[in-house]
Coordinates of C-alpha atoms and ligand atoms in Angstrom, one line a residue:
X5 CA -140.2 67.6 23.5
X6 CA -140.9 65.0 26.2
X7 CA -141.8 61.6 24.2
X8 CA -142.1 62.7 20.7
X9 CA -139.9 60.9 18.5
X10 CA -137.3 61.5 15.5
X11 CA -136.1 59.1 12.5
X12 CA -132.4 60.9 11.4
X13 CA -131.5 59.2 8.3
X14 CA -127.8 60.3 7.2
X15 CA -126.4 60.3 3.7
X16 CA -123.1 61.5 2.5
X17 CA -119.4 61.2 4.4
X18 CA -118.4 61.5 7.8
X19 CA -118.6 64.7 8.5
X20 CA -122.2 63.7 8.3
X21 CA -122.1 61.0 10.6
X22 CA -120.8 62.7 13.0
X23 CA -123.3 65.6 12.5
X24 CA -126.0 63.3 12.5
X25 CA -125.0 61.9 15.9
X26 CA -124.6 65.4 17.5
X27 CA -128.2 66.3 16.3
X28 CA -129.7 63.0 17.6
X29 CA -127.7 64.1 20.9
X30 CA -129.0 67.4 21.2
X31 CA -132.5 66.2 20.6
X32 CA -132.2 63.3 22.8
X33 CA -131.5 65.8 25.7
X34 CA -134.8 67.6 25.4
X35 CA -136.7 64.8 25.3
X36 CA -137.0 63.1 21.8
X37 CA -136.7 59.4 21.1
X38 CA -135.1 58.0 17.8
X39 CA -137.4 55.6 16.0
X40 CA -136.5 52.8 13.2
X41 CA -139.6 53.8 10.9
X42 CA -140.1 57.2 9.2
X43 CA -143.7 56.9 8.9
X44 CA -144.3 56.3 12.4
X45 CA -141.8 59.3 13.6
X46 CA -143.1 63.0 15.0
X47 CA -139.9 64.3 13.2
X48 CA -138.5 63.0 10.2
X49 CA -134.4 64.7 9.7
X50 CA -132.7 63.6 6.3
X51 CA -129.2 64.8 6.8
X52 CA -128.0 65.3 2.9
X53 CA -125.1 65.7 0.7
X54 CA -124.4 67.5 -2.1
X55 CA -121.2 66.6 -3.5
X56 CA -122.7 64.8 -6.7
X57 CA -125.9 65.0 -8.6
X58 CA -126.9 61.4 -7.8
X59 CA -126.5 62.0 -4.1
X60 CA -129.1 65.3 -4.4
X61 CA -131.3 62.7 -6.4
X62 CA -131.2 60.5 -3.5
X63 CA -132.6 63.1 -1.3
X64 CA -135.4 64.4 -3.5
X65 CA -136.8 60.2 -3.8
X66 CA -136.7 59.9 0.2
X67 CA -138.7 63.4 0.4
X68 CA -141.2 62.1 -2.5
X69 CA -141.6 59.1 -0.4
X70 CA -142.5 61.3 2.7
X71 CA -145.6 63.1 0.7
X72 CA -147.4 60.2 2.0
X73 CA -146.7 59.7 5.5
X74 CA -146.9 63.7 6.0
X75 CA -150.4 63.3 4.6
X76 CA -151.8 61.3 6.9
X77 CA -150.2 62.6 9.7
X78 CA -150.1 66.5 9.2
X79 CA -148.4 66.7 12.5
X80 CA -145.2 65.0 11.4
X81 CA -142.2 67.9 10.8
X82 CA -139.7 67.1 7.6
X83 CA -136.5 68.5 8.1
X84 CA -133.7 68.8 5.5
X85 CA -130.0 69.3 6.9
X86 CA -127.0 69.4 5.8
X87 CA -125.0 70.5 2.2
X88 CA -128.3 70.2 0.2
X89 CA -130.1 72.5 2.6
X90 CA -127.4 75.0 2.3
X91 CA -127.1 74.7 -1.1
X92 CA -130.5 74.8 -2.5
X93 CA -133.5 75.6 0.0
X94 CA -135.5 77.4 -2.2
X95 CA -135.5 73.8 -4.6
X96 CA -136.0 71.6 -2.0
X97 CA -139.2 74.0 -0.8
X98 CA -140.2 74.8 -4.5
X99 CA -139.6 71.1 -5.0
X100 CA -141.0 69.3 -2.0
X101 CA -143.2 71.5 -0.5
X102 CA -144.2 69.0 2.1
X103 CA -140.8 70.0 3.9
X104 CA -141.2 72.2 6.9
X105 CA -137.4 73.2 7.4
X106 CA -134.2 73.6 6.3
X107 CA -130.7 73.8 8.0
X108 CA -127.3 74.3 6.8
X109 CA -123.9 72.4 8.5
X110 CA -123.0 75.1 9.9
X111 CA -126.4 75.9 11.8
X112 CA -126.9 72.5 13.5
X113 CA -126.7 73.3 17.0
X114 CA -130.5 75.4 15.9
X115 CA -132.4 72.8 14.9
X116 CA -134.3 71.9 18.2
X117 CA -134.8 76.0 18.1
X118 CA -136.2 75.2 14.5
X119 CA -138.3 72.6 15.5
X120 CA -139.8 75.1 18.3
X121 CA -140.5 77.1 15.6
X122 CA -142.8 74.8 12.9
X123 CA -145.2 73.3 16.0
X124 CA -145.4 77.3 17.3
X125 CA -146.1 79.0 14.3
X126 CA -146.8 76.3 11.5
X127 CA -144.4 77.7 9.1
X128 CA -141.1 76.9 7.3
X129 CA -138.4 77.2 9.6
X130 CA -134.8 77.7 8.2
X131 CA -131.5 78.3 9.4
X132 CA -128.6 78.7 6.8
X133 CA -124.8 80.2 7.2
X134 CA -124.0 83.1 4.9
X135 CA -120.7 81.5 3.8
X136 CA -122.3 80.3 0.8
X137 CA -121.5 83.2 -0.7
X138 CA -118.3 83.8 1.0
X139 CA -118.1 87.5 1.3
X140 CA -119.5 87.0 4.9
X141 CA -117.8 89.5 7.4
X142 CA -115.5 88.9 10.2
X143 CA -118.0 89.2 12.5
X144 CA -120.5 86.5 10.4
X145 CA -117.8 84.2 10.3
X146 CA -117.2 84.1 13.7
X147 CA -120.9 84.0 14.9
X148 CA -120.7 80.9 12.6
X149 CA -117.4 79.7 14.6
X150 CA -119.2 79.4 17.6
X151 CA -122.4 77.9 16.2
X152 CA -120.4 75.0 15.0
X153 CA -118.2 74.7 18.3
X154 CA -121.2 74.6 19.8
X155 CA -122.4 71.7 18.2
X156 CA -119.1 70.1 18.5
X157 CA -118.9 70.8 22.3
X158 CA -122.5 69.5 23.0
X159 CA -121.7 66.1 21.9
X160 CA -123.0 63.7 25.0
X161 CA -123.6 59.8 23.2
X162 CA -126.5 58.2 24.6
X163 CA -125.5 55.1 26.8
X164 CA -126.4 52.8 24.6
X165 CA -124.6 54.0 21.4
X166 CA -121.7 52.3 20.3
X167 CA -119.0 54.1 20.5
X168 CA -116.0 51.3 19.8
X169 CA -114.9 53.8 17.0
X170 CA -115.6 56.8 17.0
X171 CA -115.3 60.2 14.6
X172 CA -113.7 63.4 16.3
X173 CA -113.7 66.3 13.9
X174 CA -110.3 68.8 14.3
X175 CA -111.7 71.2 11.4
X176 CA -114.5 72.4 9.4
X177 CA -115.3 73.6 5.6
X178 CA -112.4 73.9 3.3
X179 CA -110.4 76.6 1.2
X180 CA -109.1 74.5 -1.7
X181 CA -112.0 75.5 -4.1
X182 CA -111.0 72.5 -6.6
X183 CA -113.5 73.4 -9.3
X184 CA -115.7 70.2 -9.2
X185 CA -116.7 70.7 -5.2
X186 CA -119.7 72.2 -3.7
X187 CA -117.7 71.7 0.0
X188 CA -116.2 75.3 0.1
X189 CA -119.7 76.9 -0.6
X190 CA -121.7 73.9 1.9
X191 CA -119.3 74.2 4.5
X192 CA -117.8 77.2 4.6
X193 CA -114.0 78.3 5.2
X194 CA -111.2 75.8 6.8
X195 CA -111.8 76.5 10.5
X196 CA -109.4 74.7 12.9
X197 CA -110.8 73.2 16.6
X198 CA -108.8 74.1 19.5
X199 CA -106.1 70.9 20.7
X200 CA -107.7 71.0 24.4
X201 CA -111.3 70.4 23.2
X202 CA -110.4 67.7 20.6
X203 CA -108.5 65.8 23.5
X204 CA -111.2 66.7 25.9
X205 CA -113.6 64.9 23.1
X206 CA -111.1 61.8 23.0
X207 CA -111.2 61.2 26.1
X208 CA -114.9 62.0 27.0
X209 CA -114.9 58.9 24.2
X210 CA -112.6 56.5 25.6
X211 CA -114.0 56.6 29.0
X212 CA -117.4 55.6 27.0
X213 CA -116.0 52.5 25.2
X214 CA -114.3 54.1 22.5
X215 CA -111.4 52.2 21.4
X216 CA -110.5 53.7 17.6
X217 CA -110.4 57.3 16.9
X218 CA -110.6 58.9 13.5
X219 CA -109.7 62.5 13.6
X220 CA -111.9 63.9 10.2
X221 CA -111.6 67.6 8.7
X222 CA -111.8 68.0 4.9
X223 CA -107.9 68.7 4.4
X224 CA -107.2 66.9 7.7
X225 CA -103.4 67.2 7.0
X226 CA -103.4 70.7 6.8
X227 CA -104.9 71.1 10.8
X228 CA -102.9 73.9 12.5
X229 CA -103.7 75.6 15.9
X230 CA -101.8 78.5 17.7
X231 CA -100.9 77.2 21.1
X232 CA -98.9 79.6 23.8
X233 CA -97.2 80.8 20.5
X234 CA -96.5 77.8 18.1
X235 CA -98.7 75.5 16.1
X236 CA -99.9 72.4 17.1
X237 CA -100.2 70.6 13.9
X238 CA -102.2 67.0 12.9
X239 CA -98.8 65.4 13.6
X240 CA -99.1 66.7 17.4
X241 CA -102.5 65.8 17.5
X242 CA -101.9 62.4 16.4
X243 CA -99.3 61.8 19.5
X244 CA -101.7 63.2 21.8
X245 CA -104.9 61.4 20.8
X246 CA -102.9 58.1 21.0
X247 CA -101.9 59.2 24.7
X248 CA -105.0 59.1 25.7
X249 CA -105.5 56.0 28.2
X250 CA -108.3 53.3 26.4
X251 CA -107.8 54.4 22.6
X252 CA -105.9 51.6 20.8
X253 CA -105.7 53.3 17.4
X254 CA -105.8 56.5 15.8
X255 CA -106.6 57.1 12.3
X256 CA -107.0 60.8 10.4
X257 CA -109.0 61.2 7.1
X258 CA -109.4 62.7 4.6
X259 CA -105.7 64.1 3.6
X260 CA -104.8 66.7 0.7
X261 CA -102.0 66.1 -1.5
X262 CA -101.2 69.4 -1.5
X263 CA -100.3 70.1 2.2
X264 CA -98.5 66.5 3.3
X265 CA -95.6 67.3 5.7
X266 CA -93.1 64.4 6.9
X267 CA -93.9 64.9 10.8
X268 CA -97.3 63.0 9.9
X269 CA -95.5 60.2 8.4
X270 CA -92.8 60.0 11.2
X271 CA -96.0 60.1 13.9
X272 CA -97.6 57.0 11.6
X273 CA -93.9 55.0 11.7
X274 CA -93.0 56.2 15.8
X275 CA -96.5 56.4 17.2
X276 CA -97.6 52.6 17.7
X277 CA -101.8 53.3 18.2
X278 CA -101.5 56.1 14.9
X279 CA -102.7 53.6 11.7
X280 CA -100.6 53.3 8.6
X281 CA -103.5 53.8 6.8
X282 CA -103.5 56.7 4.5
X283 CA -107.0 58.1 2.4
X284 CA -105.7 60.4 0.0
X285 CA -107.8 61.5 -3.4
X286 CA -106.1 62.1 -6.1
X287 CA -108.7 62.6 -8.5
X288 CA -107.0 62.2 -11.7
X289 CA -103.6 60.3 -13.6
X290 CA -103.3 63.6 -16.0
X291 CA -102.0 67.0 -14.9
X292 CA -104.0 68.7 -17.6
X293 CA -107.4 67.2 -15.4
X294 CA -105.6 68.4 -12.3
X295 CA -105.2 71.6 -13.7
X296 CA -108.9 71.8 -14.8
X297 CA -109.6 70.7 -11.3
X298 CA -107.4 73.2 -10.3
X299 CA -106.1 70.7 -7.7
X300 CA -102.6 72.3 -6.5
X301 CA -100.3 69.3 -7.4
X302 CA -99.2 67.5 -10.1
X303 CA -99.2 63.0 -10.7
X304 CA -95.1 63.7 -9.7
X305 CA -95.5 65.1 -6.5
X306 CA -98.5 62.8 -6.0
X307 CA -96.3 59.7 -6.8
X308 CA -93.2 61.5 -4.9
X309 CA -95.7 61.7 -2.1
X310 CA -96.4 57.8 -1.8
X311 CA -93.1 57.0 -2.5
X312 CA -92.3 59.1 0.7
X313 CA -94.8 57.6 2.4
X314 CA -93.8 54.1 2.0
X315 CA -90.2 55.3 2.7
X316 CA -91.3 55.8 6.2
X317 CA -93.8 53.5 6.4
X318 CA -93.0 50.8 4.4
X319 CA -96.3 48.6 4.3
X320 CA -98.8 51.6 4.5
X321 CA -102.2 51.0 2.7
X322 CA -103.3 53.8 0.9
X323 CA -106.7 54.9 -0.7
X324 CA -107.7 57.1 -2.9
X325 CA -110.7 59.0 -5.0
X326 CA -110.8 59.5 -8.7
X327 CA -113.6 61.2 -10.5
X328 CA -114.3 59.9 -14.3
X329 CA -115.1 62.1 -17.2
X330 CA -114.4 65.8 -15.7
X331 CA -115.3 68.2 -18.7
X332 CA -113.0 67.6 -21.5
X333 CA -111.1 63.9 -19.9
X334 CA -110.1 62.8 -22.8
X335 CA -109.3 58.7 -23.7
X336 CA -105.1 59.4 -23.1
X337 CA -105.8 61.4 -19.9
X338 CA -108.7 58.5 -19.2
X339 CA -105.0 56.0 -19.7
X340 CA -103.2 57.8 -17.4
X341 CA -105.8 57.3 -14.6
X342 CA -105.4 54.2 -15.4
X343 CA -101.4 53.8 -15.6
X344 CA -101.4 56.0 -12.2
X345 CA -103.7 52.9 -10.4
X346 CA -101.3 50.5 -11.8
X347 CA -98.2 52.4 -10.4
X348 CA -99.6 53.5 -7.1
X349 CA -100.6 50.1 -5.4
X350 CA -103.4 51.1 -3.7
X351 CA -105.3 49.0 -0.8
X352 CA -109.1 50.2 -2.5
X353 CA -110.4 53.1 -4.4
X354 CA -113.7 55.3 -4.8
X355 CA -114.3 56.1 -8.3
X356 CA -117.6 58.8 -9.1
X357 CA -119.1 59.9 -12.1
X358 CA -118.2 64.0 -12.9
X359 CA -121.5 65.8 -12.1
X360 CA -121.2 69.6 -12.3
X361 CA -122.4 71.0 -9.3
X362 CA -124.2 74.2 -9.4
X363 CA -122.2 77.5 -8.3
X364 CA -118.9 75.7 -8.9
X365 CA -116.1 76.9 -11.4
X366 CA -116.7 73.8 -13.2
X367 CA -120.4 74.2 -14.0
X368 CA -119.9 77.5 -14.9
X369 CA -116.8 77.8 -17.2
X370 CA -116.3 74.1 -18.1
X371 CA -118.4 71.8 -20.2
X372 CA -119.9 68.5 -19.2
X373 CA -118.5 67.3 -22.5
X374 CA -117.9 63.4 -22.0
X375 CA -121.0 61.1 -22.3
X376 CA -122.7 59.6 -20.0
X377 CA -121.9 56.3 -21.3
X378 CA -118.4 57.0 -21.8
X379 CA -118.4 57.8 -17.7
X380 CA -119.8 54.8 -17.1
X381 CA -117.2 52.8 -19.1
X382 CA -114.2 54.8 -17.7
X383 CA -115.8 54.1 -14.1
X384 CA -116.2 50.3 -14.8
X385 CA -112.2 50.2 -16.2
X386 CA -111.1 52.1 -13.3
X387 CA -113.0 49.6 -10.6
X388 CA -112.2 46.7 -13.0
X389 CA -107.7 47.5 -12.7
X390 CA -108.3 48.2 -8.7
X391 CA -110.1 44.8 -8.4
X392 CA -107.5 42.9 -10.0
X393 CA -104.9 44.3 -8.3
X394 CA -106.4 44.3 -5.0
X395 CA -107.1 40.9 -5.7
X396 CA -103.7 39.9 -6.2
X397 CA -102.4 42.0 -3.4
X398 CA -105.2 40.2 -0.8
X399 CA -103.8 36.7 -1.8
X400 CA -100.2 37.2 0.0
X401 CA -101.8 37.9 2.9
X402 CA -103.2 34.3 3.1
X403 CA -101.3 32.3 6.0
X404 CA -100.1 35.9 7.8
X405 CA -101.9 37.0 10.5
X406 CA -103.2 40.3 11.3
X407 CA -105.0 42.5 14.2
X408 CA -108.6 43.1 13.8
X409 CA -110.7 45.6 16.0
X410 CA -114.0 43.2 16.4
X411 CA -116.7 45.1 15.4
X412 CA -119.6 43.2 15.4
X413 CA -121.6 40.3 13.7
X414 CA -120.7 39.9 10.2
X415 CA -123.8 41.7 7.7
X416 CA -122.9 39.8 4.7
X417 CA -123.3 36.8 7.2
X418 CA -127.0 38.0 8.6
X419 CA -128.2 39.0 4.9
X420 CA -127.6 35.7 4.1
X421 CA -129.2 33.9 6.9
X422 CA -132.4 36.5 6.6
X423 CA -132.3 35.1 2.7
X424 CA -132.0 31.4 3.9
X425 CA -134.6 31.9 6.5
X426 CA -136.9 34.2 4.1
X427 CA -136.9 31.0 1.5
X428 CA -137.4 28.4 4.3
X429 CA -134.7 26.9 4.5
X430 CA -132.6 25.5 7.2
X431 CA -130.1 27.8 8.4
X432 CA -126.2 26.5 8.3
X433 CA -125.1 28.2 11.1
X434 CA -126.1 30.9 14.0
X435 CA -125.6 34.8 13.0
X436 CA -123.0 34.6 16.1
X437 CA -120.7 32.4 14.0
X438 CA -119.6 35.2 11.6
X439 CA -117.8 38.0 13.2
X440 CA -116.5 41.0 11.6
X441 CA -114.0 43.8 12.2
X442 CA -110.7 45.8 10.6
X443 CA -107.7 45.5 10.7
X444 CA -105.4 48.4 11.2
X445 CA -104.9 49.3 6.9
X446 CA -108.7 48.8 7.5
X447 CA -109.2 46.4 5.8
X448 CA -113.0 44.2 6.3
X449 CA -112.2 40.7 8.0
X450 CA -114.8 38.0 8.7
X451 CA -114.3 35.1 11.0
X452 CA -116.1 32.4 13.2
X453 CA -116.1 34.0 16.6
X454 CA -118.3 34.4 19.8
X455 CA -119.7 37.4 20.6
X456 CA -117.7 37.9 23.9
X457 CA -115.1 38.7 21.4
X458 CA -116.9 41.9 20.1
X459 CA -114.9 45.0 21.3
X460 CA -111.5 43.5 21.8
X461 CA -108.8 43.4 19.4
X462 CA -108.3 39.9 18.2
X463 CA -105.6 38.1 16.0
X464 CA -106.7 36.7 13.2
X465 CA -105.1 33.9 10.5
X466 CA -106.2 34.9 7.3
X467 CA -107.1 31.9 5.1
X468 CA -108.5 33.1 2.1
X469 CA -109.6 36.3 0.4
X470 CA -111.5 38.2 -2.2
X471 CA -110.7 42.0 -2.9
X472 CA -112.4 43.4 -0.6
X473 CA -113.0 41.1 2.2
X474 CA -110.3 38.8 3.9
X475 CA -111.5 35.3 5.8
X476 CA -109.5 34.0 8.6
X477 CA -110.0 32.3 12.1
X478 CA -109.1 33.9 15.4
X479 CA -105.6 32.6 16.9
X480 CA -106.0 31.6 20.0
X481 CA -103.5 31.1 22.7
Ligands
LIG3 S1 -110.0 69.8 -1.1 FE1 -111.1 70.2 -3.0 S2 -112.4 68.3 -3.2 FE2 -111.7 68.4 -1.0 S3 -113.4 69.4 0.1 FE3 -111.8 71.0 -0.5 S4 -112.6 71.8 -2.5 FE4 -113.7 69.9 -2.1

């Protein structure tokens, strides 16, 4: 569609990053130009997520706000894609009827095809993978293989894009079925990309500037492949990937507890690009929540599992996810959330509110029993312990010095200057001042820096800290 143009706003994890970026690509190629502004856009996309209630919420107030603009301008397509469009199309049309299509994950490659079809015929448009259900045939699941490779293997940045870090996914959807997650229904079963396309991808990427690598699948750690009769496995990846001349570091996320063999540890202590930075949820401090999760560990092996980890790799940073008030959490299993953080050490956390999700085993055997109030104040505690901690853990680090990928100017630094500027006053310094990048736990580091610097790994002296950001000044030689 020579000169029309598309606003793609993306909400949710990674995965939909890297979706969104693929659909921008594959519209880019047939003639579409992304625009800033929604109103002003032929084609408005709102990639979605499902995984919590709040995140569904989201999407519903960004359609309400598009009534408007669709108004004046009956011409302009809305598009939902993503988890929410798989999971609920007939709400988001009986909802929002405004919306002109619809398009699950695993159907992304369609949606210039679905785009054909709203201008031809001026009707809904919607393209969704039968896996929702999960009794899909052999033959279903594989047409939806190769819909999703296909999205995968169209991926062609635009010149301009930054690509210093980049996502490469290694596997799709997810078998776990932990009772809380919509995934296995959005997403569809575990499927597995083939090692010679996912180094193929890295190194389309490095030639284009890429410099980081983060290997994503939803249980990246459980990534296996047949190759000429054995299985390549994430640890095999991760020593590829890092062969691959113009990629500095390689990261994987997120992991399972369940599935963690040693080879990925050894990879992170042998392989000097692969990260000792580990993301691994573990959702709850009591085996009786695990259990109700039905997540397939227990707070033993999870503990066993770091303890391992730092056995091998002695200073990894680790994160992790808990969810607060899962039906029936009661104060003592609430305690050992919190007695877990205390134990485990880890570099940050993300903490969420238990919202059943429709279809789950959750929402339809347990009972959203603890109060919202109560959530709240188990969220608050939880964030509270990790501040501390992380707190206290950032102030050793003042005086060491550590290697940051320079990412760019510093936004904390340019919100503040717009808010100087927007009440007048003089501004302290120039935007370029304040640089920012991670360091390889990724951890957020802002310095004084020159933009030259952007791209390249620089050393920096850290000189003072909060829990979340460290402040330091490049070491020069
Ligand atoms: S492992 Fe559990 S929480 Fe993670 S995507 Fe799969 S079902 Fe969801």
């Amino acid at each position: 569609m020579q000169g029309s143009t598309v606003y793609l706003e993306t909400m949710g994890c990674q995965m939909n990053v890297l979706d969104s970026e693929l659909v921008m690509g594959q519209l880019r190629a047939i003639g579409y130009r992304p625009v800033d502004d929604a109103a002003k856009a032929d084609v408005v996309l709102i990639n979605t997520c499902s995984v919590r209630e709040h995140a569904e919420q989201k999407v519903l107030s960004r359609l309400g706000a598009l009534k408007k603009p669709k108004k004046d301008n009956p011409d302009m397509i809305v598009g939902v894609i993503g988890c929410m469009a798989q999971r609920d199309p007939d709400g988001i049309f009986g909802k929002m009827p405004h919306v002109d299509l619809v398009c699950g994950p695993g159907e992304l490659n369609k949606v210039s095809a679905l785009l054909e079809e709203v201008r031809a015929n001026r009707t809904h448009a919607i393209a969704l993978s039968q896996s929702m259900s999960r009794r899909n045939t052999v033959l279903q699941r594989a047409l939806e293989h190769d819909s999703v490779e296909a999205l995968d293997l169209s991926r062609d940045p635009a010149p301009d894009e930054n690509l210093l870090q980049a996502y490469v996914r290694v596997q799709r959807g997810c078998d776990k079925f932990c009772t809380f997650c919509v995934v296995p229904f959005t997403r569809g079963p575990e499927r597995c990309r083939p090692p010679a396309q996912i180094l193929d991808e890295a190194r389309m990427l490095a030639n284009r500037g890429a410099k980081e690598v983060t290997l994503i699948g939803q249980t990246v750690n459980s990534y296996v492949h047949p190759e000429n009769s054995r299985p390549v496995r994430l640890a095999d990846l991760l020593v590829r990937v890092s062969d691959v001349a113009g990629i500095e570091r390689v990261r994987f996320v997120t992991s399972y507890p369940g599935d963690f063999t040693d080879d990925i540890f050894e990879a992170m202590r042998d392989v000097p690009k692969v990260c000792e930075y580990l993301h691994i949820p573990v959702q709850s401090g009591s085996d009786a929540v695990l259990k109700r999760m039905r997540r397939q560990y227990t707070v033993g092996q999870y503990i066993d599992l770091l303890d391992r980890a730092r056995e091998y790799v002695p200073d990894i940073a680790v994160a992790s996810d808990f969810i607060v008030g899962f039906c029936g959490e009661t104060q003592e299993e609430h305690e050992s959330s919190l007695r877990l953080i205390e134990r485990c050490r880890f570099k940050n956390l993300f903490v969420f509110k238990y919202s059943p999700r429709p279809g789950t085993v959750a929402d339809r055997h347990n009972h959203d029993d603890v109060p919202e109030d109560v959530k709240r104040t188990r969220n608050i505690e939880l964030l509270s312990l990790q501040e501390r901690l992380a707190s206290s853990h950032n102030q050793t680090l003042i005086g060491t010095t550590v290697e940051v990928l320079v990412e760019g100017f510093s936004k904390a630094a340019l919100k503040a200057q717009e808010a100087e500027q927007l009440r007048g006053e003089e501004v302290a310094w120039r935007r370029t001042d304040q640089l920012a990048g991670r360091t390889r736990k990724d951890q957020i580091v802002v310095f004084p820096g020159k933009p030259e610097d952007i791209g390249l790994l620089a050393d920096i002296r850290i000189n003072a800290v909060t829990a979340l950001t460290l402040h330091g000044e490049v070491v020069r030689d």
